[in-house]
mmCIF file of C-alpha atoms and ligand atoms in Angstrom:
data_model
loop_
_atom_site.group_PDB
_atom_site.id
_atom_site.type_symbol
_atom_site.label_atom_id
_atom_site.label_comp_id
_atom_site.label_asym_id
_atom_site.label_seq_id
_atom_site.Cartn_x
_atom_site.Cartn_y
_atom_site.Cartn_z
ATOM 1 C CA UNK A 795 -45.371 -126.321 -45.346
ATOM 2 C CA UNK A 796 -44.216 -129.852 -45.287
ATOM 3 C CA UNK A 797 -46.188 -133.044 -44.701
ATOM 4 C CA UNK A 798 -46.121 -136.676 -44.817
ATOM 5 C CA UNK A 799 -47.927 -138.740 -47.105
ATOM 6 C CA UNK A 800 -47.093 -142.560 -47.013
ATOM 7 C CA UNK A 801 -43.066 -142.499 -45.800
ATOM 8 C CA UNK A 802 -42.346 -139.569 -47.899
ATOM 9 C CA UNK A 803 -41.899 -135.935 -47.106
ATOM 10 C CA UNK A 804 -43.467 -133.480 -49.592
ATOM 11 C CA UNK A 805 -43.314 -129.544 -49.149
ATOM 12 C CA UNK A 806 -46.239 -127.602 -50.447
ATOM 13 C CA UNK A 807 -45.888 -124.018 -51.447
ATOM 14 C CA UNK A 808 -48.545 -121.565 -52.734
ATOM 15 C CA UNK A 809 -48.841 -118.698 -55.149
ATOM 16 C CA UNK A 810 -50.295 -116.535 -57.944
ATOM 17 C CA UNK A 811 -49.733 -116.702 -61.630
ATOM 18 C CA UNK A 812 -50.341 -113.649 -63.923
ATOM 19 C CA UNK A 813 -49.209 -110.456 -62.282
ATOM 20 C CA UNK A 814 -49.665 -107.273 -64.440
ATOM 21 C CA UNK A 815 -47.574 -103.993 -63.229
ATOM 22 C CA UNK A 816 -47.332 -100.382 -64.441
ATOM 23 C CA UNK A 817 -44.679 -102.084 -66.761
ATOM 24 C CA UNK A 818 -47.921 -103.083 -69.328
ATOM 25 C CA UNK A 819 -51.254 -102.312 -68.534
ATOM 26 C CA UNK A 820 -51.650 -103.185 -64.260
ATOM 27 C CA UNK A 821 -51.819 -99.797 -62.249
ATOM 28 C CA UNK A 822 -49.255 -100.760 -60.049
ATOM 29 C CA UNK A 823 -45.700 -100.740 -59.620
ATOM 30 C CA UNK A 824 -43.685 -104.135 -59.287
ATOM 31 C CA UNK A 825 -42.428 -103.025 -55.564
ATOM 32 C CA UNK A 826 -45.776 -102.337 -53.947
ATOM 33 C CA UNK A 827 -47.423 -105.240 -55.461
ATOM 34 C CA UNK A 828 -44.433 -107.442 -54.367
ATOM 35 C CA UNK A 829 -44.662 -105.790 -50.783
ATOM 36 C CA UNK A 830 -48.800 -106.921 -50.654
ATOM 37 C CA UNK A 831 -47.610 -110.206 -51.921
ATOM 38 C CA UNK A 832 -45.112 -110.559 -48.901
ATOM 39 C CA UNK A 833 -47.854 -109.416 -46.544
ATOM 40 C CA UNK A 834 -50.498 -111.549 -47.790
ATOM 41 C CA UNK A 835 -47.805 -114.454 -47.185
ATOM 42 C CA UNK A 836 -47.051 -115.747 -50.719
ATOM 43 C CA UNK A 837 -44.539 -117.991 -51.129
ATOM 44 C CA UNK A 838 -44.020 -117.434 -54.680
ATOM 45 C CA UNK A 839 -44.969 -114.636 -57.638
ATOM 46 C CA UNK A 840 -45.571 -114.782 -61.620
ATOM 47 C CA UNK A 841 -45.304 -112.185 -63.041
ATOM 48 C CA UNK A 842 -46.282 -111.647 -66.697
ATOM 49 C CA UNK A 843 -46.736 -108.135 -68.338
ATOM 50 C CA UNK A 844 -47.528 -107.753 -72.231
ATOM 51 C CA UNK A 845 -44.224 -108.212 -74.314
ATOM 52 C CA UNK A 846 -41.881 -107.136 -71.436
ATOM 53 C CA UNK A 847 -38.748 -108.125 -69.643
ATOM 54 C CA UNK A 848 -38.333 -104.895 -68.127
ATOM 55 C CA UNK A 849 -38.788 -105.626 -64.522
ATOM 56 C CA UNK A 850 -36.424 -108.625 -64.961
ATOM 57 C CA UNK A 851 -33.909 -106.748 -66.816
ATOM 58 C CA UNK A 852 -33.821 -103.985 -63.851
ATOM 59 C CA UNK A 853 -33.286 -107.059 -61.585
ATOM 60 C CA UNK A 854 -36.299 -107.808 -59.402
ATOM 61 C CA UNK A 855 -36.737 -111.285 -59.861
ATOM 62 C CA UNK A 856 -35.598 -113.470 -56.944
ATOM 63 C CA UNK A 857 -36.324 -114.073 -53.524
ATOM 64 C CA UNK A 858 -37.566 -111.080 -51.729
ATOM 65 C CA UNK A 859 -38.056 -112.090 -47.879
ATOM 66 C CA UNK A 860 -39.719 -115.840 -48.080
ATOM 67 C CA UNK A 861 -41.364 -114.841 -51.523
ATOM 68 C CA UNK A 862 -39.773 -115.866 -54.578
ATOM 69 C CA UNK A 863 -40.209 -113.568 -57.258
ATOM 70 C CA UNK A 864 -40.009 -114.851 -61.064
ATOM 71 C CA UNK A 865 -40.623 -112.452 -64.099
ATOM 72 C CA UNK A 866 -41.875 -114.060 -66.951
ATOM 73 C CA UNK A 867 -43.866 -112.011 -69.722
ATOM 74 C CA UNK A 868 -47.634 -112.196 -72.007
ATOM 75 C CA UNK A 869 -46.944 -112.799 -75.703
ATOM 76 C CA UNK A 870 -49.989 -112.286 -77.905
ATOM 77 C CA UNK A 871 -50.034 -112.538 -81.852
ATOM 78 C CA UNK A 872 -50.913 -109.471 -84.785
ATOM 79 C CA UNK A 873 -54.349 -110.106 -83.934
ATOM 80 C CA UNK A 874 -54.516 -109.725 -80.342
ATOM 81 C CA UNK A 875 -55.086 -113.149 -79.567
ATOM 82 C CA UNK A 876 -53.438 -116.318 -78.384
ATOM 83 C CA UNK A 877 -51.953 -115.029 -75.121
ATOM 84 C CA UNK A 878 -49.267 -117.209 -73.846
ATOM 85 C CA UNK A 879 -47.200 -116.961 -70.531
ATOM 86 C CA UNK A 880 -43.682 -117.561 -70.758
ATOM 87 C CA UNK A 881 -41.578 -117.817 -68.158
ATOM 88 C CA UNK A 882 -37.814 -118.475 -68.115
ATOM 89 C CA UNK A 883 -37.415 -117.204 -71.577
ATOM 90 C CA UNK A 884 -34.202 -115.431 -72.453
ATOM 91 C CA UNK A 885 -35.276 -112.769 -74.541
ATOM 92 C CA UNK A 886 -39.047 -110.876 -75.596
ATOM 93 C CA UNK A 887 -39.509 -112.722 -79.316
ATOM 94 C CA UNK A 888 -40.596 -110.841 -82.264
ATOM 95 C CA UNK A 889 -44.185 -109.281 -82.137
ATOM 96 C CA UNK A 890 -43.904 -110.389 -85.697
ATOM 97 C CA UNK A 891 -43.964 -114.076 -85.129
ATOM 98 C CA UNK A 892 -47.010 -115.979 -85.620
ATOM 99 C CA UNK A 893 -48.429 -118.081 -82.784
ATOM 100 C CA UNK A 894 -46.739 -121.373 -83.912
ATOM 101 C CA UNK A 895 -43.483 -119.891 -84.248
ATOM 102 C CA UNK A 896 -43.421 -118.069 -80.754
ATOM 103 C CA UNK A 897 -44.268 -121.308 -78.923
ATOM 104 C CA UNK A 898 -42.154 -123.180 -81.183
ATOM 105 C CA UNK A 899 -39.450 -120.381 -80.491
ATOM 106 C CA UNK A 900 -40.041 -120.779 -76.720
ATOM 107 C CA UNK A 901 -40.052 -124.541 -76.293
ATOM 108 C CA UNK A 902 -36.791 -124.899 -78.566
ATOM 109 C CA UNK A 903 -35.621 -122.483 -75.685
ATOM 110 C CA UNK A 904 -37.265 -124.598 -72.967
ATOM 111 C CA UNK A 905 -39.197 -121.939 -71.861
ATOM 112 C CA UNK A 906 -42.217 -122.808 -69.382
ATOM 113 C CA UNK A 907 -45.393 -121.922 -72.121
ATOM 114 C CA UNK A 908 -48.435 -121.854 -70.742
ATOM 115 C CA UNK A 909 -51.986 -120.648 -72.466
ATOM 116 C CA UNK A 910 -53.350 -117.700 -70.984
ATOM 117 C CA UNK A 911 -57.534 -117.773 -70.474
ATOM 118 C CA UNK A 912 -57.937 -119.900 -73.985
ATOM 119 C CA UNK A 913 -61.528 -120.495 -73.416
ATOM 120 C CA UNK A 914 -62.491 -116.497 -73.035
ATOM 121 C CA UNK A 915 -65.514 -116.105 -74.117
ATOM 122 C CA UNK A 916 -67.330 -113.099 -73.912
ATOM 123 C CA UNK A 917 -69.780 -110.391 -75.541
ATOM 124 C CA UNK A 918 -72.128 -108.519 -73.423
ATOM 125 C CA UNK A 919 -70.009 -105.552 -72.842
ATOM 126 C CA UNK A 920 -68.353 -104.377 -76.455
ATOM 127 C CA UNK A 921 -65.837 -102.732 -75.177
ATOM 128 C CA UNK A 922 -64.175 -105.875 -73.663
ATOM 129 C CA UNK A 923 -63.436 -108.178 -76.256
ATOM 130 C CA UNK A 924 -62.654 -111.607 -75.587
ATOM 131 C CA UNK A 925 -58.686 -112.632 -76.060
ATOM 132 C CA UNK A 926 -59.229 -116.783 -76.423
ATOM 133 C CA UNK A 927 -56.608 -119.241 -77.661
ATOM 134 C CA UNK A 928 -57.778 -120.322 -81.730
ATOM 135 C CA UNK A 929 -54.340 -122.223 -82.645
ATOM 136 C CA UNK A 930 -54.886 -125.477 -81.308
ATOM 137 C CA UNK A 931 -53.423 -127.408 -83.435
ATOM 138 C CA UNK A 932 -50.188 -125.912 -82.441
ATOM 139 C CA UNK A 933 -47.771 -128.318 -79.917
ATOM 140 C CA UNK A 934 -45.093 -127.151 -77.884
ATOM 141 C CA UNK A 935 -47.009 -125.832 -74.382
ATOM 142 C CA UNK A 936 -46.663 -127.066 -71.501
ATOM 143 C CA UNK A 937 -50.042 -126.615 -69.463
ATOM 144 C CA UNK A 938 -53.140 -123.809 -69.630
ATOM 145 C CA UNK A 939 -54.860 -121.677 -67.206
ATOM 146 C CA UNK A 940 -58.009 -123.296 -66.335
ATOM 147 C CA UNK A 941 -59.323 -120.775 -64.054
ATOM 148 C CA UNK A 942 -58.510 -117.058 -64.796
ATOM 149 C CA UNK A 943 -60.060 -114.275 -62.603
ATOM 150 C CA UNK A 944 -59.774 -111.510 -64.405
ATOM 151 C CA UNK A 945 -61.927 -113.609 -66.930
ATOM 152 C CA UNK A 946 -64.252 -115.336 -65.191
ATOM 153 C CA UNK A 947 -65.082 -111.760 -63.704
ATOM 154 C CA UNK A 948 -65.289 -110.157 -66.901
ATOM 155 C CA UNK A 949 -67.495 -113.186 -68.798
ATOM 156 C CA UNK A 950 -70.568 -112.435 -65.620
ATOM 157 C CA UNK A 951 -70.203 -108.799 -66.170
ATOM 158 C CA UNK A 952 -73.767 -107.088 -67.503
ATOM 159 C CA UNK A 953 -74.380 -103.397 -67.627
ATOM 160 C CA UNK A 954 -76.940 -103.834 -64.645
ATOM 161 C CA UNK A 955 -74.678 -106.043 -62.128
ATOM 162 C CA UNK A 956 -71.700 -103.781 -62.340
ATOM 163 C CA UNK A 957 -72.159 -102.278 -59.422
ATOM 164 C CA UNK A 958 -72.422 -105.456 -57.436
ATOM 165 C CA UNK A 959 -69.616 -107.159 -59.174
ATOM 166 C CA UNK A 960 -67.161 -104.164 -58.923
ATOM 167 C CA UNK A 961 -67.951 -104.188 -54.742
ATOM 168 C CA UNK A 962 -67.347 -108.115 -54.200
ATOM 169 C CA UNK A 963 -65.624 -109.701 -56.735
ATOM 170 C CA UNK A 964 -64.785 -112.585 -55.269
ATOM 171 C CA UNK A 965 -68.533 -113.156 -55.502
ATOM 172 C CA UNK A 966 -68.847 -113.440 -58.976
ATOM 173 C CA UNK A 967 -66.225 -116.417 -58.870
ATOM 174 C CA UNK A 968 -67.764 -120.332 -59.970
ATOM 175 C CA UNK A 969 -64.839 -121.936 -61.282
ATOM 176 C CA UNK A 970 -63.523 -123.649 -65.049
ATOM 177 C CA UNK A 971 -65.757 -123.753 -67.156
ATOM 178 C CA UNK A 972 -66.852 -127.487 -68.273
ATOM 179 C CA UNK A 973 -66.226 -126.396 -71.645
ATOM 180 C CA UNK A 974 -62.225 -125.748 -71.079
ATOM 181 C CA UNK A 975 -62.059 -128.470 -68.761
ATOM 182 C CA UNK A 976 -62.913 -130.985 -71.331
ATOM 183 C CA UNK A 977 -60.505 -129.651 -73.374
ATOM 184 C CA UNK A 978 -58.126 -130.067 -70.877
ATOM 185 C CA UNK A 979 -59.085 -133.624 -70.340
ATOM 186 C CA UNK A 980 -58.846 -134.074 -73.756
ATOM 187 C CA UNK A 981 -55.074 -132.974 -74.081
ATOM 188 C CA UNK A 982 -54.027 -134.816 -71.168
ATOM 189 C CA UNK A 983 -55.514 -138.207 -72.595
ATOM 190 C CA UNK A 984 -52.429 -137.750 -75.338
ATOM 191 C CA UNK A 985 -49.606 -135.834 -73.476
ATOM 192 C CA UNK A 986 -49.253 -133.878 -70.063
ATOM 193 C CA UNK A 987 -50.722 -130.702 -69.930
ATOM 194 C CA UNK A 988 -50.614 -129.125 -66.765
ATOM 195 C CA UNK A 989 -53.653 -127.262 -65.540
ATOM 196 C CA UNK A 990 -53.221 -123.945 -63.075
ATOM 197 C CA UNK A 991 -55.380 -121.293 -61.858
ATOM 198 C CA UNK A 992 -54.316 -117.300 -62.539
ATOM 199 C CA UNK A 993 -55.258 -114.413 -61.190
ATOM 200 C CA UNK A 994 -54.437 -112.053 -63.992
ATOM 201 C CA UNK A 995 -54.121 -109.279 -61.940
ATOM 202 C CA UNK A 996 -54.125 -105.802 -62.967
ATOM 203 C CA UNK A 997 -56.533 -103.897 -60.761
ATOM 204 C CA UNK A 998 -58.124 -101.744 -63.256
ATOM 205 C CA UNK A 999 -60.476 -98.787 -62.499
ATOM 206 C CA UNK A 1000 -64.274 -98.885 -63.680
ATOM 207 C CA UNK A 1001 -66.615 -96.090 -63.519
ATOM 208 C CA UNK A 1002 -69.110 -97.201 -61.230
ATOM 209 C CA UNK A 1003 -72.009 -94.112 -61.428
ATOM 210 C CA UNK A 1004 -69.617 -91.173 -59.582
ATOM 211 C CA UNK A 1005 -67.264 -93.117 -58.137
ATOM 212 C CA UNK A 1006 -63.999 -95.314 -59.274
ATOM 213 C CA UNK A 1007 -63.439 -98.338 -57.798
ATOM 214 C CA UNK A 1008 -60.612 -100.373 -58.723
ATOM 215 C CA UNK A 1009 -62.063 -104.177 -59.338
ATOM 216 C CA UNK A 1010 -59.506 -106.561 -57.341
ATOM 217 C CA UNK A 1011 -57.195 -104.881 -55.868
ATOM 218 C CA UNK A 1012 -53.782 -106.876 -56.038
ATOM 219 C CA UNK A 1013 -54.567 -107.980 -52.092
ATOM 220 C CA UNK A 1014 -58.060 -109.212 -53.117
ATOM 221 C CA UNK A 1015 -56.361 -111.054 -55.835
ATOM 222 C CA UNK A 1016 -53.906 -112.606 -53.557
ATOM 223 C CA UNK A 1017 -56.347 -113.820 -51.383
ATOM 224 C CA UNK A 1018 -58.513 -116.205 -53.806
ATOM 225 C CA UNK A 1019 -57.193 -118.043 -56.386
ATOM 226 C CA UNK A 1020 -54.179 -119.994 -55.775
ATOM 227 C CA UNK A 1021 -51.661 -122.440 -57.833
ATOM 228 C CA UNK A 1022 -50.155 -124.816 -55.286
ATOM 229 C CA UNK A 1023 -47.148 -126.569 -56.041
ATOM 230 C CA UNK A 1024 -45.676 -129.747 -54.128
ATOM 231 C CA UNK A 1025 -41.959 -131.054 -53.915
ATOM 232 C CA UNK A 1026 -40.210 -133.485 -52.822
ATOM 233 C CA UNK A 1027 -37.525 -131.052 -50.863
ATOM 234 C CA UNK A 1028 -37.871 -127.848 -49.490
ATOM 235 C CA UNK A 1029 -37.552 -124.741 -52.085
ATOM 236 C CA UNK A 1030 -33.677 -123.641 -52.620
ATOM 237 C CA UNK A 1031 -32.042 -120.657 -50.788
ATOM 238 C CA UNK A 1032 -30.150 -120.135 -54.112
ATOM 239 C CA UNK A 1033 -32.768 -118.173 -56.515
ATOM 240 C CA UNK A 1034 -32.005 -119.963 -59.862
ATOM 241 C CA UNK A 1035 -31.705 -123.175 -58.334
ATOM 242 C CA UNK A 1036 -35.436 -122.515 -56.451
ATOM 243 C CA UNK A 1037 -36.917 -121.129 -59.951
ATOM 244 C CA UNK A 1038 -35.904 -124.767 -61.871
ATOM 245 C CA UNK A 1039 -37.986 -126.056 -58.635
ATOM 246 C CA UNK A 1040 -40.723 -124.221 -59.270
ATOM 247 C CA UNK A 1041 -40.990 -124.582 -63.242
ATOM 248 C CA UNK A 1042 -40.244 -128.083 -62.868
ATOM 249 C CA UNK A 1043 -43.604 -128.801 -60.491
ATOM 250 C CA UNK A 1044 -45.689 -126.731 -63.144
ATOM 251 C CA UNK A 1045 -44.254 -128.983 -66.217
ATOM 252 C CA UNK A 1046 -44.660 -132.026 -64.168
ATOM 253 C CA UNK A 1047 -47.976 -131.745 -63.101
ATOM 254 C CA UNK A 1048 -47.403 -131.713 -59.314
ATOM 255 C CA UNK A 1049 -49.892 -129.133 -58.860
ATOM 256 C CA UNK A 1050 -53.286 -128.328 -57.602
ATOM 257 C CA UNK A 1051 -55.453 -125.318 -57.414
ATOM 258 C CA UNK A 1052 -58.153 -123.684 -55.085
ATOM 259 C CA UNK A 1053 -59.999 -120.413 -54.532
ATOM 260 C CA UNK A 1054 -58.912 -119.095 -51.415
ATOM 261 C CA UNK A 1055 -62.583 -117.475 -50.568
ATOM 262 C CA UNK A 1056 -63.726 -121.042 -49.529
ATOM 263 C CA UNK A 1057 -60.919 -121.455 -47.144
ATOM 264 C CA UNK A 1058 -56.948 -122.319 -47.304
ATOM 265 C CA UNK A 1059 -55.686 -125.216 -49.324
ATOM 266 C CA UNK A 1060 -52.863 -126.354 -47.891
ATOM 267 C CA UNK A 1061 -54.196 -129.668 -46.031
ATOM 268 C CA UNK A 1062 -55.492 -130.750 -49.740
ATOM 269 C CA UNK A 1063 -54.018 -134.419 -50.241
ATOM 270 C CA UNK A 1064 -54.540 -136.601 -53.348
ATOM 271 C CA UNK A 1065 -52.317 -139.453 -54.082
ATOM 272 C CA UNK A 1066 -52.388 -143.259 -55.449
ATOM 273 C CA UNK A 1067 -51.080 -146.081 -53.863
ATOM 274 C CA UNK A 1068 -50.755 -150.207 -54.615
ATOM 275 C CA UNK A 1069 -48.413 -152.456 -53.539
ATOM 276 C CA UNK A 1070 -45.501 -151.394 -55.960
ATOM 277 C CA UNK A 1071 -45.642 -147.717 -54.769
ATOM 278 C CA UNK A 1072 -47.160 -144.049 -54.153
ATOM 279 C CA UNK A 1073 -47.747 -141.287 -56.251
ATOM 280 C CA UNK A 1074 -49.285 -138.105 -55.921
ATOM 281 C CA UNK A 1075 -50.894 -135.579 -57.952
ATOM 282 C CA UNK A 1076 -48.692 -135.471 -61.624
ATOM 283 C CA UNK A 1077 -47.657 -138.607 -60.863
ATOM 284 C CA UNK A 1078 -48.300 -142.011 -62.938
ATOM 285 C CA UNK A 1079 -48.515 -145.969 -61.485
ATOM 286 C CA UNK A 1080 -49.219 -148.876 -62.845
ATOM 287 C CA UNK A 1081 -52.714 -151.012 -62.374
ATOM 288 C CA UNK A 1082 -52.719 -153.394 -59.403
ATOM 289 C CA UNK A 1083 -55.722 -155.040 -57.962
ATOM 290 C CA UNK A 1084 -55.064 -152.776 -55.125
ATOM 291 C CA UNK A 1085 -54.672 -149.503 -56.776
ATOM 292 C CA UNK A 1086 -56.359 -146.578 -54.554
ATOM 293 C CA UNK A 1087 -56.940 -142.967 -54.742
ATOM 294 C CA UNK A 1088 -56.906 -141.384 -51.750
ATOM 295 C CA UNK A 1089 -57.976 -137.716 -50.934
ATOM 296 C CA UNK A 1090 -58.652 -135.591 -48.049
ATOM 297 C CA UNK A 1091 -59.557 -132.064 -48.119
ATOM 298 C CA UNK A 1092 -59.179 -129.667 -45.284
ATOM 299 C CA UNK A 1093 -63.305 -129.491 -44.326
ATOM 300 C CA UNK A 1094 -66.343 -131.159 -45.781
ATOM 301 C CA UNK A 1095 -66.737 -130.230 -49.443
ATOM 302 C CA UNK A 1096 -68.386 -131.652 -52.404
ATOM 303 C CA UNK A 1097 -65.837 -134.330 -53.531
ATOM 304 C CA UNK A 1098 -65.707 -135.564 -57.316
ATOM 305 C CA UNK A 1099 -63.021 -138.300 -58.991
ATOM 306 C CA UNK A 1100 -63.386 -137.536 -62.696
ATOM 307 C CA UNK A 1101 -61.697 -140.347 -64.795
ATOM 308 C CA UNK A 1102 -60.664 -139.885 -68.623
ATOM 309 C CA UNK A 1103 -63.051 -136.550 -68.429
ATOM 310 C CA UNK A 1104 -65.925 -138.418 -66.710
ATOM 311 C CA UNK A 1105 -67.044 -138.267 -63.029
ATOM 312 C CA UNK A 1106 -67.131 -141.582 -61.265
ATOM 313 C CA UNK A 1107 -68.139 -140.482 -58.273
ATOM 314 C CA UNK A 1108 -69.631 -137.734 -56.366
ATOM 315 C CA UNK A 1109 -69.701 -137.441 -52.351
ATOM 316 C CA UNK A 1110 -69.968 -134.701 -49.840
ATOM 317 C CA UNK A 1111 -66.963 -135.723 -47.398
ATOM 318 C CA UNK A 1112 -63.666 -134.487 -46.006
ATOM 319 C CA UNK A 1113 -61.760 -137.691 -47.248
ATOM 320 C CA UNK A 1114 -62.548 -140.396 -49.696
ATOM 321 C CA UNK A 1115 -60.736 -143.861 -50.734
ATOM 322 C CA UNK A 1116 -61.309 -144.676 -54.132
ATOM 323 C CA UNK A 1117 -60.749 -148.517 -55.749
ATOM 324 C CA UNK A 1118 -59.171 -147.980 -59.506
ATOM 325 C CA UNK A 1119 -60.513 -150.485 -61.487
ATOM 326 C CA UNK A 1120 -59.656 -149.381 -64.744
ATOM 327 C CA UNK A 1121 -56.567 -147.480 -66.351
ATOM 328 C CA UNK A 1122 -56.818 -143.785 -67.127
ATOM 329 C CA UNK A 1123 -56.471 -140.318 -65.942
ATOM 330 C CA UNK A 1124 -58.064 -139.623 -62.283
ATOM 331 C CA UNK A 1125 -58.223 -135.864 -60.898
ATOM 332 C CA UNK A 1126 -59.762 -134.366 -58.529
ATOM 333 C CA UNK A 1127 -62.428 -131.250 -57.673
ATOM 334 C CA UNK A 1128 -63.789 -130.286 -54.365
ATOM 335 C CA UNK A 1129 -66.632 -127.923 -54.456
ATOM 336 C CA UNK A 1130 -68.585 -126.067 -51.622
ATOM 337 C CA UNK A 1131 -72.477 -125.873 -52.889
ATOM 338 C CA UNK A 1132 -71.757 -124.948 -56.591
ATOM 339 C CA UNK A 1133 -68.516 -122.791 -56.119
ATOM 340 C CA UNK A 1134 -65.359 -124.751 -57.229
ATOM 341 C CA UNK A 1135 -62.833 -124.797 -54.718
ATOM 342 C CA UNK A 1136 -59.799 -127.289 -55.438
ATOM 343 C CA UNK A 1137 -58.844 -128.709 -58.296
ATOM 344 C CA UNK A 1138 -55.832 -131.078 -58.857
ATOM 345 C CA UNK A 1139 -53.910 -132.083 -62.047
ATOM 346 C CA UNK A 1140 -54.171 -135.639 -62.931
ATOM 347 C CA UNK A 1141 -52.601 -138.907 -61.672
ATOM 348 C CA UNK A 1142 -51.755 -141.327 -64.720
ATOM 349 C CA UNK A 1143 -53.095 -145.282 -63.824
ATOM 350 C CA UNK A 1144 -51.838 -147.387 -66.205
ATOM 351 C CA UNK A 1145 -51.246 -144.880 -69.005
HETATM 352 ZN ZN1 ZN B 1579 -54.028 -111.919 -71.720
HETATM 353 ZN ZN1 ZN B 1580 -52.691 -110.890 -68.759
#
């Protein structure tokens, strides 16, 4: 979809990150779940299964229809842990590497590296363990996943709301927790770090009393959270050439992210703007006595500008023009009662 913002075109496109097949552990194979994609009207797939290249190798990456289709794969380390995404990397590395050498390994490679659910957190049900990220003083990513469904669904699971959960999972979805967001904050205060949602799909089968149900199907997946990317020019015919597009958004920030229960993203704006130019989200410009923030969401939400990590303001609206006063790192969340619904990356002011 392409839109105007100041005298600029911009095309937005929007998919999921984190697809699991029958390759690892999804329960799926990679041409039905690319066909429910296509349906559901994706314009772009991630796919990532555990320490495999297989579906890439047997050539399925590329555009299929309107939907481009990019295989990337889950590293982990010995211990299980430390799950990082990497896509555009020419080979599987070692499983013998340790997590500072396989995202050293990946960004000598200039791989896209991005943490998979490093805040997971979890204990109620023992035989889930939790899979967080624990090397952070390794460098060398390029952005996290904020928001990771599988996750988040996992973390409000209790023996006695299993039922409910496994029937409407979208339910069960807030948003990032404060925690990781701080971190994220945190990271982006010292370099870029971009911030995506995933949907970490491998619609697994629970026992729920007699019956199986598989929790999020792939189309229920599809149909909530979203990474949306914007560009200055329309996505390539040519597959490799519309790949670099796509991995070059992600690296440079020009992405937002919404839950797709709360309604469709795509009218989402958030940009700055003074008298020496216009950026949007990713973006940095310098201070100006008439440096603005503008936003506008697609209906009424709760709207909050959170600067350096902090809030600075909080409004219910549909659109909102904010004065920068000071230099630092504005982003954006829109929330509908207490359910997070779009979240942007950060524009620099200043920094
Ligand atoms: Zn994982
Ligand atoms: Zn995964």
């Amino acid at each position: 979809m392409d839109r105007k913002i100041g005298n600029r075109n911009y095309y937005y496109f929007s998919g999921v990150v984190h697809i699991h097949t029958t390759a690892s552990d999804g329960t799926e194979g990679i041409e039905k779940i690319i066909a429910t994609g296509k349906e559901v009207g994706l314009d772009f797939m991630m796919f990532a299964d555990h320490m495999t290249l297989e579906h890439k190798e047997n050539g399925h990456e590329g555009w299929h229809g309107k939907t481009l289709v990019v295989i990337g794969y889950e590293h982990n380390d010995a211990a299980d842990k430390n799950h990082y995404l990497l896509f555009g990397s020419p080979r599987v590395y070692p499983a013998s590497l340790t997590t500072r050498e396989y995202v050293a390994a990946a960004a000598a490679d200039r791989v896209l590296g991005i943490l998979a659910h490093p805040d997971e957190n979890r204990s109620r049900m023992g035989k889930y363990p939790p899979y967080p990220w624990t090397e952070w003083s390794v460098d060398g990513f390029q952005g996290m996943e904020l928001w990771n469904q599988m996750s988040e669904w996992m973390e409000k699971l209790t023996p006695w709301n299993k039922v409910a959960l496994a029937f409407s999972p979208r339910k069960s979805m807030v948003g990032p927790t404060e925690r990781l967001l701080k971190i994220w904050d945190e990271i982006n205060l010292k370099k870029r770090c971009v911030g995506l949602a995933s949907v970490d799909a491998h619609a697994f089968p629970i026992k729920v009393g007699p019956l199986t149900v598989s929790i999020f199907p792939y189309k229920v997946h599809f149909k909530a959270l979203r990474t949306h990317i914007i560009l200055s020019e329309p996505l390539a015919e040519d597959f490799e050439t519309a790949r670099e597009q796509l991995f070059d958004a992600i690296r440079e920030s020009r992405v937002f992210f919404s839950n797709m229960r709360w309604g469709a993203a795509d009218d989402f704006e958030f940009y700055a703007v003074n008298d020496t130019g216009l950026v949007i989200t990713g973006g940095t410009l310098g201070l100006d006595d008439r440096t603005r923030l503008l936003v506008k969401l697609p209906r009424r939400a709760t709207l909050k500008i959170i600067a350096d990590g902090q809030k600075v303001i909080e409004t219910v609206a549909d659109e909102l023009e904010y004065t920068v006063t000071r230099k630092g790192i504005y982003r954006v969340e829109a929330w509908k009662k207490k359910r997070g619904w779009i979240f942007s990356n950060h524009i620099r002011i200043g920094v």
